[in-house]
Amino acid sequence: MVAEKPRHGKATQPLILEVTSECFLRGAPQSLRETLRRQLTINNPKYMDAKRYSRWIGKQLKPKLYFFKDHGSTLIFPRGFGNRCVQLCRQQLGISPEIVDNRRKLPEIDISFSGELRPYQQQAVADIFQRSFGVLEAGTGSGKTVMALAVIARRRQPTIIIVHSRELMLQWMERISTFLGIKAGQAGGGRFDLQPVTVAIVNTARKRVEELAPHFGQIIVDECHRVPASLFTDVVTGFDAFFMLGLSATAFRREDGMTRLIYTYMGDRVHAVDSRVLADSGAVIRPDFIQRETGFSYGYRGEYAKLIKALAKNDKRNTRIATDITDMLNKGHSGTVLVVSDRVAHCEVLSEKLENMGIDTELLTGRTPPELRAQIVQKVQSGHVQVLLSTLQLIGEGFDCPGLSTLVLATPIKFEGRLMQVVGRVMRPQKGKKAQVIDYVDIKIPVLKRSAAARTEMFIRWEQG
C-alpha cells in the first residue's frame, strides 16, 4: 500500500485505524494526536463540585478524566469515537485512515420477529440498520425493546443484551419469548445459561466478559445513559461484537456533566423518536402538570444534600403531601398514585402517614427484596394498589406499568433526564386513563424555587415537542 499524502506537509507513514473492542490509531502525526486527546478529555465533575463547595479534594480526585490510552505510537480509545476520529483525520490531514476491521461477526442464527411495528418504529429500525453501532434515543412508551428485537431478527447475529437490574432482565426475557419465539439465555440472577439471544445483568457481564465475548456478534446496552459509569464502560470495551446498539429514553446525564461520553462509548445517535409522534400515535398520553406551593423554610448554606434531608424530615410538608393524596383518592381518583422521593426514609414516613389516614400503600425501594418487588408490581398491574411509594433510582428505569396514573414528586428533581424518566412512568396508555404530575414547590427556598421554574420550562418544551 502507498501512503496517502496529507493536505499539508510531507508524506507520512500509513494512517491506520484498527477497530476491535476499542479503536487503535497508528501513524497519526503529533498535531492530530493532540486534537484527539483533547476531545477525549473532560473536566471531572466530582472534582469541580468539590472545588465549588470548598470540600476536601485529596490526592485521589483528579481534575481531568482521560478516555484514551497511549501505547507507544498507538492511540487507543472507545470505538464509539471512531467516526469522529475519521472526521478529524479528514479535516486536519485531508485523508481518511485505512480501516482494519477486526470486530467479531458470527454465523447467522435462524430467528424471526413476530410483532408489528408502528410507522415511526419502522423508520427507527431502518435508520439503525444503516450503522453498525450507535444510540437509539426514544421516550418512554416508544417501544424501544420491541424495536431492538426487530433489529436482532434482521441482523441475525447472536446477541447479548446488557441491563442493570434483575427486573429489566426478566422483562427482556419475557419480550424475547413473545416477539422472537425463542428461549432467552440468562447471565445473572443466579443463572448462567447462554443462548443465541442472552440477557445479562451488567455485574455478571463484567465479571465474565472474557467468557461471554466470543459468543456474540452484537451487544445491546439498555438504558445506555448509564454507560459512563465504570461498570458499564468496562463491559462495553470488553466486547468486540460487530454490532453495538445503545437504547435510552434520554441521553441526558446532566447529573455528572458527562453527556458526550455516551456517544464516545456507544457511537453517534442514529435515530431519535419525536415525542410529538408518540403522543399523536397514541403510544403515550400527555400528563397534566400541577404545581402546589409549600411553606417549608430552611437556612440554606449551599449544602444541597442537607437541604433535601431537612425537607424530607419536615412533618408539616409531609402531612400536606399525604393529605393531598388522601383527598384525591377520596374524590374517586382512578389508577395508582406513584409517589417518588430520592430518600428511602422519606418514602417510609409518607407511607406511614398515608396508612394512618386509611390508604393502602406499597413500598418499592432498595430495601425491598427482589421476590417481593415482583409481587408488588403484579399488584399494581392488577389495580390493587392505591399508592405506590418508590425511590427515584428504582422507579426511574425499566418499570412498565400502565396502571400508574398520577405522579407525585415528593422531592424536587433537578435534572431533565431523570425527570423525563420518572414522568414517563405515568405516560403509558390505558383505556379511560388521565395522567397528571403533581410537583411541590418550596417557594421560600430560592434554589428550590429556581428548580421548580426549570421543571415548568421543561414541561412547556415537551408539550411543544
Coordinates of C-alpha atoms in Angstrom, one line a residue:
M1 CA 0.0 0.0 0.0
V2 CA 1.3 3.5 -0.9
A3 CA 0.7 6.1 1.9
E4 CA -1.6 8.9 1.1
K5 CA -0.2 12.4 1.1
P6 CA -1.8 14.7 3.7
R7 CA -3.2 18.0 2.5
H8 CA -0.4 19.9 4.5
G9 CA 3.1 18.7 4.9
K10 CA 5.2 15.8 3.6
A11 CA 4.1 12.1 3.2
T12 CA 3.8 10.3 6.4
Q13 CA 3.7 6.7 7.5
P14 CA 0.3 4.9 6.8
L15 CA -2.5 6.1 8.9
I16 CA -4.3 3.0 10.2
L17 CA -7.4 2.7 12.4
E18 CA -8.0 -0.8 13.7
V19 CA -11.4 -1.5 15.2
T20 CA -12.0 -4.3 17.7
S21 CA -13.4 -3.9 21.2
E22 CA -11.7 -0.5 21.1
C23 CA -10.1 1.7 18.4
F24 CA -6.3 1.7 17.8
L25 CA -5.0 4.6 15.7
R26 CA -1.5 4.2 14.3
G27 CA 0.6 6.6 12.2
A28 CA -1.1 9.8 13.4
P29 CA 1.1 13.0 13.4
Q30 CA 1.5 14.7 16.7
S31 CA -0.9 17.5 15.9
L32 CA -3.8 15.1 15.3
R33 CA -3.0 13.0 18.4
E34 CA -3.2 16.2 20.5
T35 CA -6.6 17.1 19.0
L36 CA -7.9 13.6 19.7
R37 CA -6.5 13.6 23.3
R38 CA -8.3 17.0 23.9
Q39 CA -11.6 15.7 22.7
L40 CA -11.2 12.6 24.8
T41 CA -10.5 14.6 28.0
I42 CA -13.2 16.1 30.1
N43 CA -13.4 18.0 33.4
N44 CA -14.0 15.7 36.3
P45 CA -17.5 16.8 37.6
K46 CA -16.7 15.4 41.1
Y47 CA -13.6 17.5 41.3
M48 CA -15.4 20.6 40.1
D49 CA -18.2 20.1 42.6
A50 CA -15.7 19.6 45.5
K51 CA -13.9 22.8 44.4
R52 CA -17.1 24.8 44.0
Y53 CA -18.3 23.8 47.5
S54 CA -14.9 24.0 49.2
R55 CA -14.8 20.3 50.0
W56 CA -11.7 18.4 50.7
I57 CA -10.2 17.1 47.4
G58 CA -7.3 14.9 48.4
K59 CA -4.9 13.1 46.1
Q60 CA -7.2 10.6 44.5
L61 CA -9.7 13.1 43.0
K62 CA -8.2 14.3 39.7
P63 CA -9.3 17.5 37.9
K64 CA -9.5 15.7 34.5
L65 CA -10.8 12.4 33.2
Y66 CA -9.0 10.8 30.3
F67 CA -10.7 8.4 27.9
F68 CA -7.7 7.4 25.9
K69 CA -4.5 5.4 26.3
D70 CA -1.1 6.0 24.7
H71 CA 0.8 2.8 23.9
G72 CA 3.9 3.8 22.1
S73 CA 2.9 5.4 18.8
T74 CA -0.6 4.0 19.1
L75 CA -3.6 5.9 20.5
I76 CA -6.3 3.7 22.0
F77 CA -9.8 5.0 22.6
P78 CA -13.5 3.8 22.8
R79 CA -14.8 2.7 19.4
G80 CA -17.9 4.9 19.6
F81 CA -15.5 7.7 18.9
G82 CA -14.3 6.1 15.7
N83 CA -16.4 8.1 13.3
R84 CA -15.4 11.3 14.9
C85 CA -11.8 10.2 14.6
V86 CA -12.2 9.6 10.9
Q87 CA -13.8 13.1 10.5
L88 CA -10.8 14.7 12.3
C89 CA -8.4 12.9 10.1
R90 CA -10.1 14.3 7.0
Q91 CA -10.3 17.8 8.5
Q92 CA -6.7 18.0 9.7
L93 CA -4.9 15.8 7.2
G94 CA -7.1 15.7 4.2
I95 CA -7.1 11.9 4.2
S96 CA -9.1 9.0 5.7
P97 CA -7.3 6.3 7.7
E98 CA -7.1 2.8 6.4
I99 CA -9.7 0.9 8.4
V100 CA -8.7 -2.6 9.7
D101 CA -12.0 -4.1 10.9
N102 CA -11.4 -6.9 13.4
R103 CA -14.8 -6.9 15.0
R104 CA -16.5 -10.2 15.6
K105 CA -19.1 -11.5 13.2
L106 CA -20.6 -14.9 13.8
P107 CA -22.6 -17.4 11.6
E108 CA -26.2 -16.2 11.3
I109 CA -28.9 -17.5 13.6
D110 CA -32.4 -18.7 12.5
I111 CA -34.7 -16.1 14.0
S112 CA -37.7 -14.1 13.1
F113 CA -39.7 -11.2 14.5
S114 CA -43.5 -11.8 15.0
G115 CA -44.5 -8.3 16.1
E116 CA -45.9 -5.4 14.1
L117 CA -44.1 -2.1 14.1
R118 CA -45.7 1.3 14.1
P119 CA -44.6 3.6 11.2
Y120 CA -42.3 5.6 13.5
Q121 CA -40.7 2.3 14.8
Q122 CA -40.2 1.1 11.2
Q123 CA -38.3 4.3 10.4
A124 CA -36.2 3.9 13.6
V125 CA -35.2 0.3 12.7
A126 CA -34.3 1.3 9.2
D127 CA -32.0 4.1 10.5
I128 CA -30.4 1.8 13.0
F129 CA -29.7 -0.7 10.1
Q130 CA -27.7 1.9 8.3
R131 CA -25.0 1.9 11.0
S132 CA -23.2 -0.9 12.7
F133 CA -23.1 0.9 16.1
G134 CA -24.8 3.9 17.7
V135 CA -27.6 5.1 20.0
L136 CA -31.4 4.9 19.7
E137 CA -33.0 7.7 21.7
A138 CA -36.7 7.2 22.2
G139 CA -39.0 8.3 25.0
T140 CA -40.9 6.1 27.4
G141 CA -43.7 4.2 25.7
S142 CA -42.0 4.3 22.3
G143 CA -41.3 0.5 22.4
K144 CA -37.5 0.6 22.5
T145 CA -37.4 -3.1 23.4
V146 CA -39.7 -4.1 20.5
M147 CA -37.6 -2.1 18.1
A148 CA -34.4 -3.7 19.4
L149 CA -35.9 -7.2 18.9
A150 CA -36.8 -6.3 15.3
V151 CA -33.2 -5.3 14.8
I152 CA -31.9 -8.6 16.3
A153 CA -34.1 -10.5 13.9
R154 CA -32.9 -8.6 10.9
R155 CA -29.2 -8.7 11.7
R156 CA -29.4 -12.4 12.7
Q157 CA -26.4 -12.2 14.9
P158 CA -26.1 -13.9 18.3
T159 CA -26.9 -11.1 20.7
I160 CA -26.2 -10.2 24.3
I161 CA -28.4 -7.6 26.0
I162 CA -26.9 -5.7 28.9
V163 CA -29.2 -4.5 31.7
H164 CA -28.6 -3.1 35.1
S165 CA -31.3 -4.9 37.2
R166 CA -33.0 -8.2 37.6
E167 CA -36.4 -6.7 36.8
L168 CA -35.2 -5.4 33.5
M169 CA -33.6 -8.8 32.7
L170 CA -36.9 -10.6 33.4
Q171 CA -38.8 -8.1 31.2
W172 CA -36.4 -8.6 28.3
M173 CA -36.6 -12.4 28.6
E174 CA -40.4 -12.3 28.5
R175 CA -40.4 -10.0 25.4
I176 CA -37.9 -12.2 23.7
S177 CA -40.2 -15.2 24.1
T178 CA -43.2 -13.2 22.9
F179 CA -41.7 -11.5 19.8
L180 CA -38.9 -13.8 18.8
G181 CA -40.5 -17.1 19.9
I182 CA -37.3 -18.4 21.5
K183 CA -36.0 -19.1 24.9
A184 CA -33.7 -16.3 26.1
G185 CA -30.4 -17.0 27.8
Q186 CA -29.7 -15.6 31.2
A187 CA -26.5 -14.4 32.8
G188 CA -27.2 -13.1 36.3
G189 CA -29.7 -13.6 39.0
G190 CA -28.2 -16.9 40.0
R191 CA -28.1 -18.4 36.5
F192 CA -25.6 -18.6 33.7
D193 CA -27.3 -20.1 30.6
L194 CA -26.1 -18.8 27.2
Q195 CA -28.4 -18.9 24.2
P196 CA -28.3 -17.2 20.8
V197 CA -30.1 -14.2 22.4
T198 CA -29.0 -13.7 26.1
V199 CA -29.8 -11.1 28.7
A200 CA -27.1 -10.3 31.2
I201 CA -27.0 -8.2 34.3
V202 CA -24.1 -5.8 34.0
N203 CA -22.4 -7.0 37.2
T204 CA -22.3 -10.6 35.9
A205 CA -21.2 -9.4 32.4
R206 CA -18.2 -7.5 33.8
K207 CA -17.1 -10.5 35.9
R208 CA -17.3 -12.9 33.0
V209 CA -16.8 -10.7 29.9
E210 CA -13.9 -12.8 28.6
E211 CA -16.1 -15.9 28.7
L212 CA -19.1 -14.1 27.1
A213 CA -17.5 -12.1 24.3
P214 CA -16.6 -14.9 21.9
H215 CA -20.3 -16.0 21.7
F216 CA -21.9 -12.8 20.4
G217 CA -21.7 -10.7 17.3
Q218 CA -24.0 -8.0 18.7
I219 CA -24.2 -6.2 22.0
I220 CA -27.2 -4.1 23.0
V221 CA -27.0 -1.9 26.1
D222 CA -30.3 -0.9 27.6
E223 CA -30.6 2.5 29.3
C224 CA -27.3 3.4 27.8
H225 CA -27.1 6.7 29.6
R226 CA -25.6 4.7 32.4
V227 CA -22.6 3.8 30.2
P228 CA -20.2 6.5 31.6
A229 CA -20.3 4.6 34.9
S230 CA -17.1 2.4 35.1
L231 CA -19.2 -0.7 35.5
F232 CA -20.8 -0.2 32.0
T233 CA -17.7 1.1 30.3
D234 CA -15.7 -2.0 31.4
V235 CA -18.3 -4.2 29.8
V236 CA -18.7 -2.2 26.6
T237 CA -15.0 -2.2 25.9
G238 CA -14.8 -5.9 26.7
F239 CA -16.9 -7.0 23.7
D240 CA -15.6 -7.0 20.1
A241 CA -19.0 -7.6 18.6
F242 CA -19.5 -6.3 15.1
F243 CA -22.8 -4.6 16.0
M244 CA -23.4 -2.4 19.1
L245 CA -26.6 -0.6 19.9
G246 CA -27.4 1.7 22.8
L247 CA -31.0 2.2 24.0
S248 CA -32.1 5.2 26.0
A249 CA -35.2 7.1 26.8
T250 CA -32.9 10.1 27.1
A251 CA -29.2 10.6 26.5
F252 CA -29.1 13.4 29.2
R253 CA -26.6 12.9 32.0
R254 CA -26.6 16.3 33.5
E255 CA -26.0 15.0 37.0
D256 CA -22.4 14.3 36.2
G257 CA -21.8 16.5 33.2
M258 CA -20.6 13.6 31.1
T259 CA -23.3 13.5 28.4
R260 CA -21.0 13.2 25.4
L261 CA -19.3 10.1 26.8
I262 CA -22.5 8.2 25.9
Y263 CA -21.6 8.7 22.3
T264 CA -17.9 8.2 22.8
Y265 CA -18.5 4.7 24.0
M266 CA -21.7 3.7 22.1
G267 CA -21.4 5.7 18.9
D268 CA -23.4 8.5 17.4
R269 CA -27.2 8.9 17.8
V270 CA -28.6 7.0 14.9
H271 CA -32.3 7.9 15.5
A272 CA -34.4 10.0 17.9
V273 CA -38.1 9.4 18.1
D274 CA -40.0 12.7 18.3
S275 CA -42.2 13.0 21.4
R276 CA -45.0 14.5 19.4
V277 CA -45.1 11.4 17.2
L278 CA -45.5 9.3 20.3
A279 CA -48.4 11.4 21.5
D280 CA -50.1 11.7 18.1
S281 CA -49.9 7.9 17.5
G282 CA -51.4 7.1 20.9
A283 CA -48.2 5.4 22.1
V284 CA -48.2 7.7 25.2
I285 CA -50.6 10.1 26.8
R286 CA -49.6 13.6 27.8
P287 CA -50.0 14.3 31.6
D288 CA -51.3 17.5 33.1
F289 CA -48.7 19.4 35.2
I290 CA -49.9 20.8 38.5
Q291 CA -47.7 22.8 40.9
R292 CA -48.5 23.2 44.6
E293 CA -46.7 25.6 46.9
T294 CA -45.4 24.7 50.3
G295 CA -44.4 26.7 53.3
F296 CA -41.2 24.8 54.0
S297 CA -38.3 27.0 55.0
Y298 CA -34.6 26.3 55.8
G299 CA -31.4 28.2 56.3
Y300 CA -29.7 27.0 53.1
R301 CA -25.9 27.4 53.2
G302 CA -25.0 25.8 49.8
E303 CA -25.2 22.2 51.1
Y304 CA -27.9 20.7 48.9
A305 CA -27.9 17.2 50.4
K306 CA -28.5 18.7 53.9
L307 CA -31.4 20.8 52.5
I308 CA -33.1 17.7 50.9
K309 CA -32.6 15.8 54.2
A310 CA -34.3 18.5 56.1
L311 CA -37.1 18.8 53.5
A312 CA -37.7 15.0 53.7
K313 CA -38.0 15.2 57.5
N314 CA -40.3 18.2 57.6
D315 CA -43.5 16.9 59.2
K316 CA -45.7 19.8 58.1
R317 CA -44.7 19.3 54.4
N318 CA -45.1 15.5 54.6
T319 CA -48.5 15.9 56.2
R320 CA -49.5 18.2 53.4
I321 CA -48.5 15.7 50.7
A322 CA -50.3 12.8 52.5
T323 CA -53.4 14.8 53.0
D324 CA -53.5 15.9 49.3
I325 CA -53.2 12.3 48.2
T326 CA -55.9 11.1 50.6
D327 CA -58.3 13.9 49.4
M328 CA -57.6 13.0 45.8
L329 CA -58.3 9.3 46.4
N330 CA -61.5 10.0 48.4
K331 CA -62.8 12.0 45.5
G332 CA -62.7 8.9 43.3
H333 CA -59.3 9.1 41.7
S334 CA -58.7 6.1 39.4
G335 CA -55.5 4.3 38.9
T336 CA -52.5 4.0 41.2
V337 CA -50.8 7.1 42.6
L338 CA -47.0 7.0 42.3
V339 CA -45.1 8.9 44.9
V340 CA -41.3 9.3 44.3
S341 CA -38.5 10.6 46.6
D342 CA -34.8 10.2 46.5
R343 CA -34.7 9.1 50.1
V344 CA -35.9 5.6 51.3
A345 CA -36.7 7.0 54.8
H346 CA -38.9 9.7 53.2
C347 CA -40.9 7.0 51.4
E348 CA -41.3 5.1 54.6
V349 CA -42.5 8.3 56.5
L350 CA -45.1 9.1 53.8
S351 CA -46.3 5.5 53.7
E352 CA -46.9 5.5 57.4
K353 CA -48.8 8.8 57.3
L354 CA -51.0 7.5 54.4
E355 CA -51.7 4.2 56.2
N356 CA -52.7 6.2 59.3
M357 CA -55.2 8.1 57.0
G358 CA -56.7 4.8 55.8
I359 CA -54.9 4.5 52.5
D360 CA -53.4 1.2 51.3
T361 CA -49.8 1.6 50.2
E362 CA -46.9 -0.4 48.9
L363 CA -43.2 0.5 49.2
L364 CA -40.7 -0.2 46.4
T365 CA -37.2 0.8 47.5
G366 CA -33.7 -0.7 47.5
R367 CA -34.6 -2.4 50.8
T368 CA -37.4 -4.4 49.1
P369 CA -36.4 -8.0 48.4
P370 CA -36.4 -8.9 44.7
E371 CA -39.1 -11.5 45.1
L372 CA -41.4 -9.0 46.9
R373 CA -40.7 -6.4 44.2
A374 CA -42.2 -8.8 41.6
Q375 CA -45.3 -9.3 43.8
I376 CA -45.8 -5.5 44.2
V377 CA -45.5 -4.9 40.5
Q378 CA -48.1 -7.6 39.9
K379 CA -50.5 -6.0 42.4
V380 CA -50.0 -2.6 40.8
Q381 CA -50.7 -4.1 37.3
S382 CA -53.9 -5.7 38.6
G383 CA -55.1 -2.4 40.1
H384 CA -54.9 -3.5 43.7
V385 CA -52.6 -0.7 45.0
Q386 CA -53.9 2.8 45.8
V387 CA -50.5 4.4 46.4
L388 CA -47.0 3.1 45.4
L389 CA -44.1 4.9 47.0
S390 CA -40.7 4.4 45.5
T391 CA -37.2 5.9 45.3
L392 CA -36.2 7.7 42.1
Q393 CA -33.5 5.3 41.3
L394 CA -35.6 2.2 41.5
I395 CA -38.7 3.6 39.6
G396 CA -36.8 5.7 37.0
E397 CA -35.9 3.0 34.5
G398 CA -37.4 -0.2 33.2
F399 CA -40.6 0.0 35.2
D400 CA -43.5 -0.7 32.8
C401 CA -46.9 -0.4 34.5
P402 CA -49.8 1.4 32.6
G403 CA -51.9 1.4 35.8
L404 CA -49.9 4.3 37.2
S405 CA -51.9 7.5 36.6
T406 CA -50.7 10.2 38.9
L407 CA -47.1 11.1 39.8
V408 CA -46.3 13.0 43.0
L409 CA -42.8 14.5 43.2
A410 CA -42.2 14.4 46.9
T411 CA -38.6 15.6 46.5
P412 CA -37.6 18.0 43.7
I413 CA -35.8 16.7 40.6
K414 CA -33.1 18.9 39.2
F415 CA -32.1 17.1 36.1
E416 CA -34.1 16.9 32.9
G417 CA -33.1 13.3 32.0
R418 CA -34.1 11.9 35.3
L419 CA -37.4 13.9 35.3
M420 CA -38.2 12.6 31.8
Q421 CA -37.7 9.1 33.0
V422 CA -39.9 9.3 36.1
V423 CA -42.7 11.2 34.3
G424 CA -42.7 8.5 31.7
R425 CA -44.0 6.1 34.3
V426 CA -47.5 7.7 34.1
M427 CA -47.5 8.2 30.4
R428 CA -48.3 4.6 29.4
P429 CA -51.7 4.5 27.7
Q430 CA -54.7 2.7 29.3
K431 CA -58.4 2.8 28.4
G432 CA -60.0 5.8 30.2
K433 CA -56.8 6.9 31.8
K434 CA -55.9 10.5 32.6
A435 CA -52.4 11.2 33.7
Q436 CA -51.1 14.0 35.9
V437 CA -47.9 15.1 37.6
I438 CA -48.1 17.0 41.0
D439 CA -45.0 19.0 41.8
Y440 CA -44.4 20.6 45.2
V441 CA -42.7 24.0 45.0
D442 CA -40.8 25.2 48.1
I443 CA -41.1 28.9 47.3
K444 CA -39.2 30.1 50.4
I445 CA -36.0 28.4 49.3
P446 CA -34.6 30.2 46.2
V447 CA -32.6 27.2 44.9
L448 CA -35.7 25.0 45.0
K449 CA -37.9 27.7 43.5
R450 CA -35.5 28.0 40.6
S451 CA -35.5 24.2 40.2
A452 CA -39.3 24.3 40.0
A453 CA -39.2 27.0 37.4
A454 CA -36.8 24.9 35.4
R455 CA -39.2 21.9 35.6
T456 CA -42.0 24.2 34.3
E457 CA -39.9 25.2 31.4
M458 CA -39.2 21.5 30.7
F459 CA -42.9 20.6 30.6
I460 CA -43.7 23.5 28.3
R461 CA -40.9 22.4 26.0
W462 CA -42.1 18.8 26.0
E463 CA -45.6 20.0 25.2
Q464 CA -44.3 21.9 22.2
G465 CA -42.2 18.9 21.1

